[in-house]
GROMACS .gro file of C-alpha atoms in nm:
model
   72
    1GLU     CA    1   0.111   0.049  -0.492
    2THR     CA    2   0.187   0.408  -0.601
    3LEU     CA    3  -0.176   0.495  -0.615
    4ASN     CA    4  -0.221   0.363  -0.263
    5GLN     CA    5   0.059   0.581  -0.135
    6LEU     CA    6  -0.090   0.886  -0.306
    7LEU     CA    7  -0.434   0.815  -0.162
    8ILE     CA    8  -0.292   0.773   0.186
    9LEU     CA    9  -0.101   1.097   0.163
   10ASN     CA   10  -0.376   1.297   0.015
   11MET     CA   11  -0.674   1.146   0.209
   12ARG     CA   12  -0.552   1.079   0.559
   13HIS     CA   13  -0.629   1.431   0.684
   14ILE     CA   14  -1.007   1.385   0.612
   15ASN     CA   15  -1.188   1.296   0.931
   16GLY     CA   16  -1.374   0.971   0.930
   17ILE     CA   17  -1.176   0.774   0.667
   18HIS     CA   18  -0.935   0.491   0.679
   19VAL     CA   19  -0.725   0.426   0.362
   20GLU     CA   20  -0.620   0.077   0.280
   21ALA     CA   21  -0.593  -0.154  -0.024
   22CYS     CA   22  -0.923  -0.324  -0.103
   23GLN     CA   23  -0.946  -0.674   0.043
   24PRO     CA   24  -1.184  -0.926  -0.114
   25GLY     CA   25  -1.459  -1.016   0.118
   26LYS     CA   26  -1.430  -0.711   0.337
   27VAL     CA   27  -1.719  -0.463   0.344
   28TYR     CA   28  -1.642  -0.097   0.255
   29ASP     CA   29  -1.852   0.220   0.241
   30LEU     CA   30  -1.644   0.376  -0.045
   31ILE     CA   31  -1.407   0.229  -0.300
   32LEU     CA   32  -1.164   0.451  -0.492
   33THR     CA   33  -1.028   0.308  -0.807
   34ASN     CA   34  -0.861   0.413  -1.129
   35GLU     CA   35  -1.043   0.141  -1.335
   36GLN     CA   36  -1.406   0.116  -1.415
   37PRO     CA   37  -1.555  -0.198  -1.247
   38ALA     CA   38  -1.631  -0.479  -1.492
   39ALA     CA   39  -1.965  -0.547  -1.323
   40LYS     CA   40  -2.195  -0.341  -1.104
   41GLY     CA   41  -2.169  -0.580  -0.810
   42ASP     CA   42  -1.793  -0.606  -0.814
   43TYR     CA   43  -1.760  -0.420  -0.485
   44GLY     CA   44  -2.081  -0.531  -0.313
   45SER     CA   45  -2.290  -0.241  -0.172
   46ALA     CA   46  -1.991  -0.010  -0.152
   47ARG     CA   47  -2.012   0.330  -0.332
   48VAL     CA   48  -1.747   0.331  -0.606
   49TYR     CA   49  -1.563   0.638  -0.728
   50VAL     CA   50  -1.345   0.609  -1.042
   51LEU     CA   51  -1.057   0.864  -1.033
   52SER     CA   52  -1.037   1.095  -1.333
   53GLU     CA   53  -0.664   1.143  -1.282
   54ILE     CA   54  -0.432   1.036  -1.011
   55MET     CA   55  -0.543   1.254  -0.717
   56SER     CA   56  -0.639   1.564  -0.911
   57SER     CA   57  -0.798   1.847  -0.704
   58PHE     CA   58  -1.124   1.762  -0.879
   59ASP     CA   59  -1.108   1.415  -0.738
   60ILE     CA   60  -1.024   1.528  -0.382
   61LYS     CA   61  -1.314   1.769  -0.387
   62ASN     CA   62  -1.556   1.492  -0.496
   63ILE     CA   63  -1.427   1.244  -0.256
   64GLN     CA   64  -1.452   1.489   0.030
   65THR     CA   65  -1.821   1.554  -0.067
   66ILE     CA   66  -1.886   1.176  -0.079
   67VAL     CA   67  -1.722   1.123   0.263
   68GLN     CA   68  -1.940   1.397   0.402
   69GLN     CA   69  -2.252   1.242   0.263
   70LEU     CA   70  -2.159   0.897   0.405
   71THR     CA   71  -2.100   1.040   0.753
   72ALA     CA   72  -2.408   1.254   0.762
   0.00000   0.00000   0.00000
């Protein structure tokens, strides 16, 4: 829950994204997580970004770049 709140606070200003907790069976373009997925297909065709730290500036920059690539 804490990670979700940090993501919402730090990511909501980026155009084109909607932050929510991952729901099984729902299709996503990008999944942000703090744990390495156990299997490659755990999140379907979504792009997966594993956070290096809880919302470091490094993570924010990388996520912004990925969002730009996804919306281009």
